[in-house]
mmCIF file of C-alpha atoms in Angstrom:
data_model
loop_
_atom_site.group_PDB
_atom_site.id
_atom_site.type_symbol
_atom_site.label_atom_id
_atom_site.label_comp_id
_atom_site.label_asym_id
_atom_site.label_seq_id
_atom_site.Cartn_x
_atom_site.Cartn_y
_atom_site.Cartn_z
ATOM 1 C CA UNK A 1 111.321 -23.833 -249.414
ATOM 2 C CA UNK A 2 112.894 -25.744 -246.376
ATOM 3 C CA UNK A 3 113.843 -23.902 -243.392
ATOM 4 C CA UNK A 4 117.704 -22.656 -243.300
ATOM 5 C CA UNK A 5 119.767 -24.347 -240.304
ATOM 6 C CA UNK A 6 122.708 -22.142 -238.824
ATOM 7 C CA UNK A 7 125.717 -24.001 -237.469
ATOM 8 C CA UNK A 8 126.804 -23.670 -234.259
ATOM 9 C CA UNK A 9 129.223 -21.186 -233.371
ATOM 10 C CA UNK A 10 131.925 -22.378 -232.213
ATOM 11 C CA UNK A 11 134.623 -20.156 -230.282
ATOM 12 C CA UNK A 12 138.720 -20.013 -232.476
ATOM 13 C CA UNK A 13 139.822 -22.712 -231.877
ATOM 14 C CA UNK A 14 143.160 -20.077 -231.221
ATOM 15 C CA UNK A 15 141.123 -18.768 -228.082
ATOM 16 C CA UNK A 16 140.653 -22.466 -226.201
ATOM 17 C CA UNK A 17 144.295 -22.633 -226.297
ATOM 18 C CA UNK A 18 145.503 -20.063 -225.056
ATOM 19 C CA UNK A 19 143.386 -19.538 -222.348
ATOM 20 C CA UNK A 20 143.973 -23.423 -221.554
ATOM 21 C CA UNK A 21 147.881 -22.326 -222.087
ATOM 22 C CA UNK A 22 147.051 -19.479 -218.842
ATOM 23 C CA UNK A 23 145.262 -21.665 -217.061
ATOM 24 C CA UNK A 24 148.120 -22.929 -214.673
ATOM 25 C CA UNK A 25 147.872 -27.449 -213.761
ATOM 26 C CA UNK A 26 146.376 -28.023 -210.339
ATOM 27 C CA UNK A 27 149.754 -30.204 -210.018
ATOM 28 C CA UNK A 28 151.898 -26.944 -209.721
ATOM 29 C CA UNK A 29 150.120 -24.819 -207.031
ATOM 30 C CA UNK A 30 150.149 -28.057 -204.915
ATOM 31 C CA UNK A 31 153.569 -27.647 -205.810
ATOM 32 C CA UNK A 32 154.179 -24.460 -204.406
ATOM 33 C CA UNK A 33 152.270 -24.801 -201.543
ATOM 34 C CA UNK A 34 154.354 -28.092 -200.656
ATOM 35 C CA UNK A 35 157.389 -25.241 -200.464
ATOM 36 C CA UNK A 36 155.600 -22.736 -198.845
ATOM 37 C CA UNK A 37 153.907 -25.420 -196.096
ATOM 38 C CA UNK A 38 157.869 -26.570 -195.759
ATOM 39 C CA UNK A 39 159.796 -23.746 -195.580
ATOM 40 C CA UNK A 40 156.947 -22.741 -193.102
ATOM 41 C CA UNK A 41 157.293 -25.350 -191.140
ATOM 42 C CA UNK A 42 161.290 -24.938 -190.878
ATOM 43 C CA UNK A 43 161.162 -21.123 -190.052
ATOM 44 C CA UNK A 44 158.174 -22.371 -186.979
ATOM 45 C CA UNK A 45 160.620 -25.087 -186.201
ATOM 46 C CA UNK A 46 163.327 -23.557 -185.800
ATOM 47 C CA UNK A 47 162.083 -20.656 -183.677
ATOM 48 C CA UNK A 48 161.427 -23.468 -181.136
ATOM 49 C CA UNK A 49 164.255 -25.313 -181.222
ATOM 50 C CA UNK A 50 165.174 -21.184 -180.709
ATOM 51 C CA UNK A 51 162.473 -21.252 -177.546
ATOM 52 C CA UNK A 52 164.174 -24.660 -176.010
ATOM 53 C CA UNK A 53 167.706 -22.962 -175.798
ATOM 54 C CA UNK A 54 166.697 -20.125 -174.070
ATOM 55 C CA UNK A 55 164.536 -22.338 -171.682
ATOM 56 C CA UNK A 56 167.327 -24.367 -170.801
ATOM 57 C CA UNK A 57 169.375 -21.840 -170.309
ATOM 58 C CA UNK A 58 166.800 -20.051 -168.462
ATOM 59 C CA UNK A 59 166.804 -23.200 -166.496
ATOM 60 C CA UNK A 60 170.571 -23.546 -166.136
ATOM 61 C CA UNK A 61 170.640 -20.094 -164.307
ATOM 62 C CA UNK A 62 168.073 -20.646 -162.253
ATOM 63 C CA UNK A 63 169.075 -24.330 -161.302
ATOM 64 C CA UNK A 64 173.116 -21.949 -160.458
ATOM 65 C CA UNK A 65 170.587 -19.785 -158.567
ATOM 66 C CA UNK A 66 168.389 -22.191 -156.553
ATOM 67 C CA UNK A 67 172.415 -23.670 -155.362
ATOM 68 C CA UNK A 68 174.264 -20.284 -154.603
ATOM 69 C CA UNK A 69 171.295 -19.530 -152.132
ATOM 70 C CA UNK A 70 170.702 -23.329 -150.621
ATOM 71 C CA UNK A 71 174.257 -22.828 -149.884
ATOM 72 C CA UNK A 72 174.168 -19.152 -148.403
ATOM 73 C CA UNK A 73 171.184 -19.970 -146.012
ATOM 74 C CA UNK A 74 172.701 -23.794 -145.149
ATOM 75 C CA UNK A 75 176.205 -20.985 -144.508
ATOM 76 C CA UNK A 76 173.817 -19.193 -142.444
ATOM 77 C CA UNK A 77 172.389 -21.951 -140.602
ATOM 78 C CA UNK A 78 175.571 -23.928 -139.361
ATOM 79 C CA UNK A 79 176.578 -20.364 -138.235
ATOM 80 C CA UNK A 80 172.802 -19.761 -136.047
ATOM 81 C CA UNK A 81 173.652 -22.966 -135.089
ATOM 82 C CA UNK A 82 177.124 -22.807 -134.127
ATOM 83 C CA UNK A 83 175.864 -19.216 -131.887
ATOM 84 C CA UNK A 84 173.030 -21.949 -129.955
ATOM 85 C CA UNK A 85 175.827 -23.728 -129.402
ATOM 86 C CA UNK A 86 178.227 -22.064 -127.707
ATOM 87 C CA UNK A 87 175.162 -21.288 -125.124
ATOM 88 C CA UNK A 88 174.432 -24.740 -124.516
ATOM 89 C CA UNK A 89 177.569 -25.587 -124.206
ATOM 90 C CA UNK A 90 176.319 -23.534 -120.919
ATOM 91 C CA UNK A 91 174.289 -25.887 -120.384
ATOM 92 C CA UNK A 92 176.207 -28.861 -121.019
ATOM 93 C CA UNK A 93 178.595 -27.649 -118.868
ATOM 94 C CA UNK A 94 176.581 -27.253 -115.536
ATOM 95 C CA UNK A 95 174.769 -30.199 -116.449
ATOM 96 C CA UNK A 96 177.687 -32.018 -116.028
ATOM 97 C CA UNK A 97 178.815 -30.747 -112.890
ATOM 98 C CA UNK A 98 175.002 -32.260 -111.355
ATOM 99 C CA UNK A 99 177.569 -35.777 -112.109
ATOM 100 C CA UNK A 100 180.731 -34.015 -109.641
ATOM 101 C CA UNK A 101 178.017 -33.377 -106.722
ATOM 102 C CA UNK A 102 177.164 -36.495 -106.647
ATOM 103 C CA UNK A 103 180.984 -38.207 -106.876
ATOM 104 C CA UNK A 104 179.813 -39.548 -110.535
ATOM 105 C CA UNK A 105 183.148 -38.708 -112.816
ATOM 106 C CA UNK A 106 182.592 -38.513 -116.751
ATOM 107 C CA UNK A 107 185.373 -40.695 -118.252
ATOM 108 C CA UNK A 108 186.798 -37.848 -121.185
ATOM 109 C CA UNK A 109 186.562 -39.665 -124.000
ATOM 110 C CA UNK A 110 185.980 -43.740 -123.808
ATOM 111 C CA UNK A 111 187.460 -45.722 -126.312
ATOM 112 C CA UNK A 112 185.974 -47.070 -128.991
ATOM 113 C CA UNK A 113 186.499 -50.416 -130.631
ATOM 114 C CA UNK A 114 184.302 -49.036 -133.934
ATOM 115 C CA UNK A 115 181.342 -46.244 -134.410
ATOM 116 C CA UNK A 116 177.991 -48.496 -134.298
ATOM 117 C CA UNK A 117 176.797 -47.575 -130.624
ATOM 118 C CA UNK A 118 176.574 -50.774 -129.691
ATOM 119 C CA UNK A 119 177.525 -53.455 -127.052
ATOM 120 C CA UNK A 120 180.476 -53.739 -129.476
ATOM 121 C CA UNK A 121 182.113 -50.125 -129.218
ATOM 122 C CA UNK A 122 183.457 -50.050 -126.226
ATOM 123 C CA UNK A 123 186.161 -51.885 -125.104
ATOM 124 C CA UNK A 124 186.309 -51.223 -121.326
ATOM 125 C CA UNK A 125 183.248 -53.419 -121.219
ATOM 126 C CA UNK A 126 183.137 -53.615 -117.207
ATOM 127 C CA UNK A 127 184.672 -50.225 -117.132
ATOM 128 C CA UNK A 128 181.034 -49.100 -118.270
ATOM 129 C CA UNK A 129 178.648 -51.496 -116.309
ATOM 130 C CA UNK A 130 180.433 -49.854 -113.342
ATOM 131 C CA UNK A 131 180.508 -46.610 -114.982
ATOM 132 C CA UNK A 132 175.633 -46.927 -115.803
ATOM 133 C CA UNK A 133 175.410 -48.237 -112.454
ATOM 134 C CA UNK A 134 176.621 -45.964 -110.071
ATOM 135 C CA UNK A 135 174.638 -43.139 -112.800
ATOM 136 C CA UNK A 136 171.264 -44.704 -112.388
ATOM 137 C CA UNK A 137 172.202 -44.861 -108.470
ATOM 138 C CA UNK A 138 172.489 -41.721 -108.172
ATOM 139 C CA UNK A 139 169.293 -40.768 -109.929
ATOM 140 C CA UNK A 140 171.427 -38.866 -112.766
ATOM 141 C CA UNK A 141 170.034 -41.246 -116.119
ATOM 142 C CA UNK A 142 167.494 -38.392 -117.024
ATOM 143 C CA UNK A 143 171.122 -35.623 -116.359
ATOM 144 C CA UNK A 144 172.269 -37.787 -118.888
ATOM 145 C CA UNK A 145 169.287 -37.713 -121.460
ATOM 146 C CA UNK A 146 168.748 -33.749 -120.751
ATOM 147 C CA UNK A 147 172.626 -33.820 -122.243
ATOM 148 C CA UNK A 148 172.091 -36.386 -124.984
ATOM 149 C CA UNK A 149 168.967 -34.656 -126.643
ATOM 150 C CA UNK A 150 170.903 -31.316 -126.643
ATOM 151 C CA UNK A 151 173.633 -33.061 -129.011
ATOM 152 C CA UNK A 152 171.103 -34.163 -130.898
ATOM 153 C CA UNK A 153 169.537 -30.966 -131.543
ATOM 154 C CA UNK A 154 172.486 -29.892 -132.825
ATOM 155 C CA UNK A 155 172.648 -32.414 -134.660
ATOM 156 C CA UNK A 156 169.980 -33.414 -137.296
ATOM 157 C CA UNK A 157 170.490 -29.556 -138.384
ATOM 158 C CA UNK A 158 173.845 -30.861 -140.282
ATOM 159 C CA UNK A 159 172.871 -35.270 -140.334
ATOM 160 C CA UNK A 160 170.344 -33.836 -143.005
ATOM 161 C CA UNK A 161 172.875 -31.319 -144.723
ATOM 162 C CA UNK A 162 170.329 -28.802 -143.806
ATOM 163 C CA UNK A 163 173.608 -26.601 -142.249
ATOM 164 C CA UNK A 164 176.980 -26.940 -143.200
ATOM 165 C CA UNK A 165 178.953 -29.335 -141.330
ATOM 166 C CA UNK A 166 181.924 -28.346 -143.019
ATOM 167 C CA UNK A 167 181.976 -24.635 -142.019
ATOM 168 C CA UNK A 168 180.244 -25.248 -138.085
ATOM 169 C CA UNK A 169 183.060 -28.510 -137.978
ATOM 170 C CA UNK A 170 186.513 -25.509 -136.751
ATOM 171 C CA UNK A 171 184.074 -24.405 -134.049
ATOM 172 C CA UNK A 172 182.146 -27.459 -132.551
ATOM 173 C CA UNK A 173 183.794 -30.307 -134.447
ATOM 174 C CA UNK A 174 185.897 -31.069 -131.217
ATOM 175 C CA UNK A 175 183.557 -30.474 -128.340
ATOM 176 C CA UNK A 176 181.282 -31.617 -129.278
ATOM 177 C CA UNK A 177 182.631 -35.116 -130.610
ATOM 178 C CA UNK A 178 184.322 -34.833 -126.895
ATOM 179 C CA UNK A 179 180.572 -34.810 -125.069
ATOM 180 C CA UNK A 180 179.906 -37.583 -127.519
ATOM 181 C CA UNK A 181 182.841 -39.495 -126.609
ATOM 182 C CA UNK A 182 182.211 -38.687 -122.643
ATOM 183 C CA UNK A 183 178.411 -40.153 -122.756
ATOM 184 C CA UNK A 184 179.306 -43.194 -124.530
ATOM 185 C CA UNK A 185 177.787 -45.402 -121.876
ATOM 186 C CA UNK A 186 175.198 -44.004 -121.439
ATOM 187 C CA UNK A 187 174.527 -43.024 -125.371
ATOM 188 C CA UNK A 188 174.627 -46.898 -125.630
ATOM 189 C CA UNK A 189 172.548 -47.962 -123.725
ATOM 190 C CA UNK A 190 169.636 -45.210 -124.486
ATOM 191 C CA UNK A 191 169.850 -47.187 -128.840
ATOM 192 C CA UNK A 192 169.538 -50.291 -127.180
ATOM 193 C CA UNK A 193 166.687 -49.699 -124.979
ATOM 194 C CA UNK A 194 162.893 -50.153 -126.946
ATOM 195 C CA UNK A 195 160.567 -48.805 -125.206
ATOM 196 C CA UNK A 196 159.939 -45.922 -125.860
ATOM 197 C CA UNK A 197 159.213 -44.127 -123.039
ATOM 198 C CA UNK A 198 162.319 -44.398 -122.267
ATOM 199 C CA UNK A 199 163.868 -42.616 -124.602
ATOM 200 C CA UNK A 200 162.969 -40.064 -126.993
ATOM 201 C CA UNK A 201 164.062 -42.074 -130.159
ATOM 202 C CA UNK A 202 167.827 -43.483 -131.379
ATOM 203 C CA UNK A 203 169.824 -40.635 -131.818
ATOM 204 C CA UNK A 204 170.602 -41.346 -134.944
ATOM 205 C CA UNK A 205 171.523 -37.893 -136.028
ATOM 206 C CA UNK A 206 174.612 -37.880 -133.243
ATOM 207 C CA UNK A 207 175.888 -40.841 -134.036
ATOM 208 C CA UNK A 208 175.524 -40.077 -138.138
ATOM 209 C CA UNK A 209 178.042 -36.483 -137.281
ATOM 210 C CA UNK A 210 180.188 -38.120 -134.775
ATOM 211 C CA UNK A 211 181.389 -40.242 -136.949
ATOM 212 C CA UNK A 212 182.144 -37.473 -139.969
ATOM 213 C CA UNK A 213 183.628 -35.626 -137.519
ATOM 214 C CA UNK A 214 185.191 -37.993 -135.798
ATOM 215 C CA UNK A 215 187.089 -38.830 -138.500
ATOM 216 C CA UNK A 216 187.972 -35.454 -139.365
ATOM 217 C CA UNK A 217 189.511 -34.966 -136.507
ATOM 218 C CA UNK A 218 191.749 -38.185 -136.068
ATOM 219 C CA UNK A 219 192.590 -37.219 -140.338
ATOM 220 C CA UNK A 220 193.538 -33.852 -139.086
ATOM 221 C CA UNK A 221 195.586 -35.892 -136.320
ATOM 222 C CA UNK A 222 197.927 -38.206 -138.208
ATOM 223 C CA UNK A 223 198.526 -35.144 -141.426
ATOM 224 C CA UNK A 224 199.618 -33.321 -138.463
ATOM 225 C CA UNK A 225 201.736 -35.945 -137.453
ATOM 226 C CA UNK A 226 202.444 -36.167 -141.191
ATOM 227 C CA UNK A 227 203.857 -33.088 -141.957
ATOM 228 C CA UNK A 228 206.084 -33.000 -138.004
ATOM 229 C CA UNK A 229 208.000 -36.156 -139.124
ATOM 230 C CA UNK A 230 208.717 -35.391 -142.556
ATOM 231 C CA UNK A 231 209.777 -31.426 -141.051
ATOM 232 C CA UNK A 232 211.890 -33.430 -138.758
ATOM 233 C CA UNK A 233 213.131 -36.090 -141.023
ATOM 234 C CA UNK A 234 214.858 -33.061 -142.783
ATOM 235 C CA UNK A 235 216.623 -31.573 -139.931
ATOM 236 C CA UNK A 236 218.391 -35.302 -139.934
ATOM 237 C CA UNK A 237 221.490 -35.286 -141.116
ATOM 238 C CA UNK A 238 222.317 -38.053 -143.579
ATOM 239 C CA UNK A 239 226.366 -38.548 -143.004
ATOM 240 C CA UNK A 240 228.237 -40.851 -142.362
ATOM 241 C CA UNK A 241 232.120 -42.440 -141.828
ATOM 242 C CA UNK A 242 233.927 -44.176 -144.416
ATOM 243 C CA UNK A 243 236.061 -45.782 -143.297
ATOM 244 C CA UNK A 244 240.377 -46.022 -143.537
ATOM 245 C CA UNK A 245 241.362 -47.180 -146.795
ATOM 246 C CA UNK A 246 238.399 -47.398 -148.059
#
């Protein structure tokens, strides 16, 4: 008798189909993962945007705080400089007495053609040359230098913006400009020198502060004159006499 062979066992077709239907395709997994990733990225982006807004607001607050503190410090420094300038005024007045003792007159406010403080500035060049010769002959040049150095030391804080010049102007502006104008010929002489041993510099801070304050003084004078003219004009009558028969 030949050996009998049994056919291989096979799983029921119904079971295989059911297993396949219960196993989701890879595409669905990928789509689900992409959806989740998109949501996560959106959340992260929203969080990052919120952090940027918070950081921006903090930066604005910090900048405002810096401005407020800088403004406060500039005002405080201006007040301190004005306080020190009161003592400087006494020193300058004492130094100017040296001119009086040596019979060299300090001319109040030389007439200026411009504020360049060079050889084009003084309108009366001849008188300026004579005055400089008097200063040099009486050996008062160093005294004039000291006065201008005091003015430069005061001006530098305002010229570079460390102190608030608008705060100091009502207190020190007219006096400062007056001192500069009194010594204008000597200031021009010092600014023209190239020998560094002759002068401490070009007094750029003095010139810069004088430019600002002198113009402001003049503007205030013009405004005061305008107000006075308007007031006077308002008080004048505009009556007229009409000729008879007209």
